[in-house]
mmCIF file of N, CA and C in Angstrom:
data_model
loop_
_atom_site.group_PDB
_atom_site.id
_atom_site.type_symbol
_atom_site.label_atom_id
_atom_site.label_comp_id
_atom_site.label_asym_id
_atom_site.label_seq_id
_atom_site.Cartn_x
_atom_site.Cartn_y
_atom_site.Cartn_z
ATOM 1 N N MET A 1391 87.213 98.755 95.206
ATOM 2 C CA MET A 1391 88.270 99.582 95.639
ATOM 3 C C MET A 1391 88.725 99.165 97.028
ATOM 4 N N VAL A 1392 87.797 98.772 97.987
ATOM 5 C CA VAL A 1392 88.178 98.318 99.270
ATOM 6 C C VAL A 1392 88.956 97.060 99.247
ATOM 7 N N ASN A 1393 88.501 96.055 98.403
ATOM 8 C CA ASN A 1393 89.206 94.854 98.181
ATOM 9 C C ASN A 1393 90.668 95.088 97.762
ATOM 10 N N SER A 1394 90.805 95.926 96.798
ATOM 11 C CA SER A 1394 92.228 96.204 96.272
ATOM 12 C C SER A 1394 93.060 96.881 97.318
ATOM 13 N N THR A 1395 92.488 97.719 98.155
ATOM 14 C CA THR A 1395 93.187 98.363 99.187
ATOM 15 C C THR A 1395 93.703 97.280 100.252
ATOM 16 N N ILE A 1396 92.822 96.451 100.627
ATOM 17 C CA ILE A 1396 93.095 95.399 101.515
ATOM 18 C C ILE A 1396 94.224 94.494 100.983
ATOM 19 N N GLU A 1397 94.128 94.114 99.661
ATOM 20 C CA GLU A 1397 95.093 93.326 99.044
ATOM 21 C C GLU A 1397 96.526 93.988 99.146
ATOM 22 N N LEU A 1398 96.620 95.325 98.819
ATOM 23 C CA LEU A 1398 97.891 96.010 98.929
ATOM 24 C C LEU A 1398 98.461 96.109 100.361
ATOM 25 N N LEU A 1399 97.548 96.401 101.223
ATOM 26 C CA LEU A 1399 98.011 96.420 102.686
ATOM 27 C C LEU A 1399 98.534 95.091 103.131
ATOM 28 N N ARG A 1400 97.895 94.031 102.812
ATOM 29 C CA ARG A 1400 98.343 92.743 103.161
ATOM 30 C C ARG A 1400 99.698 92.377 102.487
ATOM 31 N N LYS A 1401 99.775 92.657 101.219
ATOM 32 C CA LYS A 1401 100.971 92.419 100.477
ATOM 33 C C LYS A 1401 102.210 93.129 100.978
ATOM 34 N N TYR A 1402 102.032 94.430 101.289
ATOM 35 C CA TYR A 1402 103.214 95.191 101.589
ATOM 36 C C TYR A 1402 103.384 95.482 103.085
ATOM 37 N N THR A 1403 102.501 95.071 103.969
ATOM 38 C CA THR A 1403 102.681 95.369 105.377
ATOM 39 C C THR A 1403 102.830 94.091 106.204
ATOM 40 N N MET A 1404 102.348 92.985 105.699
ATOM 41 C CA MET A 1404 102.409 91.779 106.434
ATOM 42 C C MET A 1404 103.567 90.807 106.048
ATOM 43 N N GLY A 1405 104.191 90.205 107.034
ATOM 44 C CA GLY A 1405 105.361 89.318 106.666
ATOM 45 C C GLY A 1405 105.997 88.832 107.890
ATOM 46 N N ASP A 1406 107.106 88.164 107.683
ATOM 47 C CA ASP A 1406 107.831 87.539 108.900
ATOM 48 C C ASP A 1406 108.902 88.446 109.543
ATOM 49 N N LYS A 1407 109.164 89.566 108.925
ATOM 50 C CA LYS A 1407 110.115 90.497 109.524
ATOM 51 C C LYS A 1407 109.563 91.103 110.810
ATOM 52 N N PRO A 1408 110.303 91.102 111.813
ATOM 53 C CA PRO A 1408 109.769 91.621 113.148
ATOM 54 C C PRO A 1408 109.675 93.152 113.106
ATOM 55 N N CYS A 1409 108.607 93.646 113.696
ATOM 56 C CA CYS A 1409 108.307 95.119 113.685
ATOM 57 C C CYS A 1409 109.175 95.766 114.721
ATOM 58 N N GLN A 1410 109.846 96.789 114.394
ATOM 59 C CA GLN A 1410 110.834 97.435 115.316
ATOM 60 C C GLN A 1410 110.216 98.588 116.037
ATOM 61 N N ILE A 1411 108.904 98.770 116.099
ATOM 62 C CA ILE A 1411 108.239 99.855 116.801
ATOM 63 C C ILE A 1411 107.622 99.300 118.104
ATOM 64 N N GLU A 1412 107.804 100.135 119.172
ATOM 65 C CA GLU A 1412 107.259 99.772 120.491
ATOM 66 C C GLU A 1412 106.210 100.776 120.814
ATOM 67 N N PHE A 1413 105.008 100.371 121.249
ATOM 68 C CA PHE A 1413 103.943 101.247 121.702
ATOM 69 C C PHE A 1413 104.176 101.502 123.171
ATOM 70 N N LEU A 1414 104.449 102.745 123.526
ATOM 71 C CA LEU A 1414 104.816 103.123 124.848
ATOM 72 C C LEU A 1414 103.629 103.666 125.749
ATOM 73 N N SER A 1415 102.559 104.081 125.148
ATOM 74 C CA SER A 1415 101.436 104.581 125.896
ATOM 75 C C SER A 1415 100.689 103.311 126.530
ATOM 76 N N ASP A 1416 99.844 103.680 127.447
ATOM 77 C CA ASP A 1416 98.966 102.635 128.092
ATOM 78 C C ASP A 1416 97.883 102.224 127.073
ATOM 79 N N GLN A 1417 98.053 101.039 126.564
ATOM 80 C CA GLN A 1417 97.153 100.532 125.573
ATOM 81 C C GLN A 1417 95.713 100.348 126.045
ATOM 82 N N SER A 1418 95.544 100.038 127.327
ATOM 83 C CA SER A 1418 94.201 99.881 127.924
ATOM 84 C C SER A 1418 93.493 101.162 128.012
ATOM 85 N N MET A 1419 94.182 102.349 127.954
ATOM 86 C CA MET A 1419 93.504 103.653 127.903
ATOM 87 C C MET A 1419 93.233 104.089 126.494
ATOM 88 N N ASN A 1420 94.208 103.838 125.614
ATOM 89 C CA ASN A 1420 94.124 104.311 124.203
ATOM 90 C C ASN A 1420 93.050 103.506 123.441
ATOM 91 N N PHE A 1421 92.868 102.213 123.801
ATOM 92 C CA PHE A 1421 92.008 101.324 123.023
ATOM 93 C C PHE A 1421 90.828 100.864 123.845
ATOM 94 N N LYS A 1422 90.411 101.640 124.917
ATOM 95 C CA LYS A 1422 89.375 101.202 125.755
ATOM 96 C C LYS A 1422 88.022 101.089 125.076
ATOM 97 N N HIS A 1423 87.855 101.792 123.945
ATOM 98 C CA HIS A 1423 86.580 101.674 123.231
ATOM 99 C C HIS A 1423 86.627 100.715 122.042
ATOM 100 N N SER A 1424 87.696 99.970 121.938
ATOM 101 C CA SER A 1424 87.852 99.067 120.802
ATOM 102 C C SER A 1424 87.621 97.657 121.243
ATOM 103 N N LYS A 1425 87.210 96.802 120.260
ATOM 104 C CA LYS A 1425 87.177 95.318 120.591
ATOM 105 C C LYS A 1425 88.475 94.740 120.735
ATOM 106 N N PHE A 1426 89.518 95.411 120.249
ATOM 107 C CA PHE A 1426 90.898 94.944 120.323
ATOM 108 C C PHE A 1426 91.699 95.880 121.127
ATOM 109 N N PRO A 1427 92.008 95.469 122.415
ATOM 110 C CA PRO A 1427 92.615 96.431 123.433
ATOM 111 C C PRO A 1427 94.096 96.564 123.263
ATOM 112 N N TYR A 1428 94.667 96.425 122.078
ATOM 113 C CA TYR A 1428 96.138 96.449 121.792
ATOM 114 C C TYR A 1428 96.348 96.833 120.365
ATOM 115 N N VAL A 1429 97.616 97.273 120.000
ATOM 116 C CA VAL A 1429 97.945 97.594 118.648
ATOM 117 C C VAL A 1429 98.040 96.265 117.881
ATOM 118 N N ASN A 1430 97.581 96.309 116.642
ATOM 119 C CA ASN A 1430 97.549 95.103 115.846
ATOM 120 C C ASN A 1430 98.926 94.538 115.546
ATOM 121 N N TYR A 1431 99.946 95.354 115.493
ATOM 122 C CA TYR A 1431 101.253 94.835 115.212
ATOM 123 C C TYR A 1431 101.922 94.130 116.347
ATOM 124 N N GLU A 1432 101.312 94.190 117.599
ATOM 125 C CA GLU A 1432 101.787 93.396 118.745
ATOM 126 C C GLU A 1432 100.886 92.149 118.968
ATOM 127 N N ASP A 1433 99.951 91.909 118.088
ATOM 128 C CA ASP A 1433 99.021 90.721 118.221
ATOM 129 C C ASP A 1433 99.870 89.456 117.736
ATOM 130 N N PRO A 1434 100.000 88.465 118.592
ATOM 131 C CA PRO A 1434 100.699 87.298 118.246
ATOM 132 C C PRO A 1434 100.066 86.497 117.066
ATOM 133 N N ASN A 1435 98.833 86.757 116.803
ATOM 134 C CA ASN A 1435 98.090 86.036 115.734
ATOM 135 C C ASN A 1435 98.285 86.703 114.347
ATOM 136 N N LEU A 1436 98.903 87.845 114.325
ATOM 137 C CA LEU A 1436 99.117 88.548 113.026
ATOM 138 C C LEU A 1436 100.635 88.839 112.773
ATOM 139 N N ASN A 1437 101.041 88.770 111.539
ATOM 140 C CA ASN A 1437 102.397 88.991 111.214
ATOM 141 C C ASN A 1437 102.562 90.364 110.554
ATOM 142 N N ILE A 1438 102.655 91.409 111.315
ATOM 143 C CA ILE A 1438 102.734 92.743 110.770
ATOM 144 C C ILE A 1438 104.192 93.105 110.741
ATOM 145 N N SER A 1439 104.750 93.378 109.598
ATOM 146 C CA SER A 1439 106.165 93.814 109.495
ATOM 147 C C SER A 1439 106.230 95.274 109.400
ATOM 148 N N TYR A 1440 105.347 95.938 108.711
ATOM 149 C CA TYR A 1440 105.389 97.353 108.496
ATOM 150 C C TYR A 1440 104.013 97.946 108.869
ATOM 151 N N PRO A 1441 103.865 98.407 110.117
ATOM 152 C CA PRO A 1441 102.572 98.979 110.516
ATOM 153 C C PRO A 1441 102.206 100.165 109.745
ATOM 154 N N VAL A 1442 100.896 100.443 109.581
ATOM 155 C CA VAL A 1442 100.415 101.626 108.824
ATOM 156 C C VAL A 1442 99.694 102.445 109.853
ATOM 157 N N PHE A 1443 99.929 103.741 109.893
ATOM 158 C CA PHE A 1443 99.355 104.656 110.813
ATOM 159 C C PHE A 1443 98.465 105.635 110.104
ATOM 160 N N SER A 1444 97.296 105.950 110.645
ATOM 161 C CA SER A 1444 96.402 106.909 110.068
ATOM 162 C C SER A 1444 96.358 108.127 111.016
ATOM 163 N N ILE A 1445 96.552 109.283 110.418
ATOM 164 C CA ILE A 1445 96.490 110.474 111.176
ATOM 165 C C ILE A 1445 95.288 111.262 110.745
ATOM 166 N N HIS A 1446 94.448 111.711 111.717
ATOM 167 C CA HIS A 1446 93.197 112.436 111.399
ATOM 168 C C HIS A 1446 93.023 113.525 112.363
ATOM 169 N N GLY A 1447 92.155 114.458 111.937
ATOM 170 C CA GLY A 1447 91.821 115.572 112.842
ATOM 171 C C GLY A 1447 90.571 115.287 113.610
ATOM 172 N N ASN A 1448 90.189 116.229 114.441
ATOM 173 C CA ASN A 1448 88.933 115.972 115.292
ATOM 174 C C ASN A 1448 87.668 116.080 114.414
ATOM 175 N N HIS A 1449 87.735 116.604 113.158
ATOM 176 C CA HIS A 1449 86.511 116.717 112.330
ATOM 177 C C HIS A 1449 86.281 115.535 111.509
ATOM 178 N N ASP A 1450 87.321 114.625 111.361
ATOM 179 C CA ASP A 1450 87.167 113.429 110.472
ATOM 180 C C ASP A 1450 87.521 112.157 111.329
ATOM 181 N N ASP A 1451 87.057 112.113 112.503
ATOM 182 C CA ASP A 1451 87.300 111.027 113.478
ATOM 183 C C ASP A 1451 86.758 109.690 112.887
ATOM 184 N N PRO A 1452 87.618 108.729 112.547
ATOM 185 C CA PRO A 1452 87.063 107.466 111.943
ATOM 186 C C PRO A 1452 86.236 106.641 112.866
ATOM 187 N N SER A 1453 86.277 106.867 114.181
ATOM 188 C CA SER A 1453 85.505 106.068 115.092
ATOM 189 C C SER A 1453 84.014 106.219 114.874
ATOM 190 N N LYS A 1454 83.546 107.248 114.210
ATOM 191 C CA LYS A 1454 82.144 107.423 113.950
ATOM 192 C C LYS A 1454 81.606 106.623 112.783
ATOM 193 N N TRP A 1455 82.561 105.999 111.983
ATOM 194 C CA TRP A 1455 82.190 105.195 110.834
ATOM 195 C C TRP A 1455 82.280 103.751 111.265
ATOM 196 N N ILE A 1456 81.667 102.865 110.427
ATOM 197 C CA ILE A 1456 81.695 101.426 110.740
ATOM 198 C C ILE A 1456 83.049 100.878 110.667
ATOM 199 N N ILE A 1457 83.875 101.303 109.608
ATOM 200 C CA ILE A 1457 85.217 100.889 109.546
ATOM 201 C C ILE A 1457 86.047 101.441 110.583
ATOM 202 N N SER A 1458 86.705 100.640 111.412
ATOM 203 C CA SER A 1458 87.406 101.213 112.562
ATOM 204 C C SER A 1458 88.967 101.047 112.377
ATOM 205 N N ASN A 1459 89.821 101.414 113.418
ATOM 206 C CA ASN A 1459 91.215 101.492 113.292
ATOM 207 C C ASN A 1459 91.911 100.192 113.190
ATOM 208 N N HIS A 1460 91.223 99.121 113.117
ATOM 209 C CA HIS A 1460 91.846 97.815 112.989
ATOM 210 C C HIS A 1460 91.614 97.154 111.664
ATOM 211 N N ILE A 1461 91.735 97.977 110.559
ATOM 212 C CA ILE A 1461 91.357 97.517 109.260
ATOM 213 C C ILE A 1461 92.258 96.392 108.805
ATOM 214 N N ILE A 1462 93.537 96.435 109.211
ATOM 215 C CA ILE A 1462 94.533 95.308 108.793
ATOM 216 C C ILE A 1462 94.115 93.993 109.405
ATOM 217 N N SER A 1463 93.658 93.966 110.622
ATOM 218 C CA SER A 1463 93.332 92.727 111.210
ATOM 219 C C SER A 1463 91.987 92.198 110.680
ATOM 220 N N LYS A 1464 91.238 92.972 109.950
ATOM 221 C CA LYS A 1464 90.040 92.467 109.251
ATOM 222 C C LYS A 1464 90.251 91.804 107.983
ATOM 223 N N GLY A 1465 91.499 92.022 107.429
ATOM 224 C CA GLY A 1465 91.843 91.540 106.051
ATOM 225 C C GLY A 1465 91.656 90.056 106.013
#
């Protein structure tokens, strides 16, 4: 199931089309606990055309699990 999900994310979100979204907050503050201190769609080593956002509440915080918020860059 995880492999199929990664395949679909890569197929439908990655490509050569430039991403039209700009991250306005201070990335060093928002990602200070991450190995990657920036949003993955601004990473020059990745071609993200359509970023995917995950919305969660305080009871299902994904940072407590092994899979973190940079799942696309792990593909």
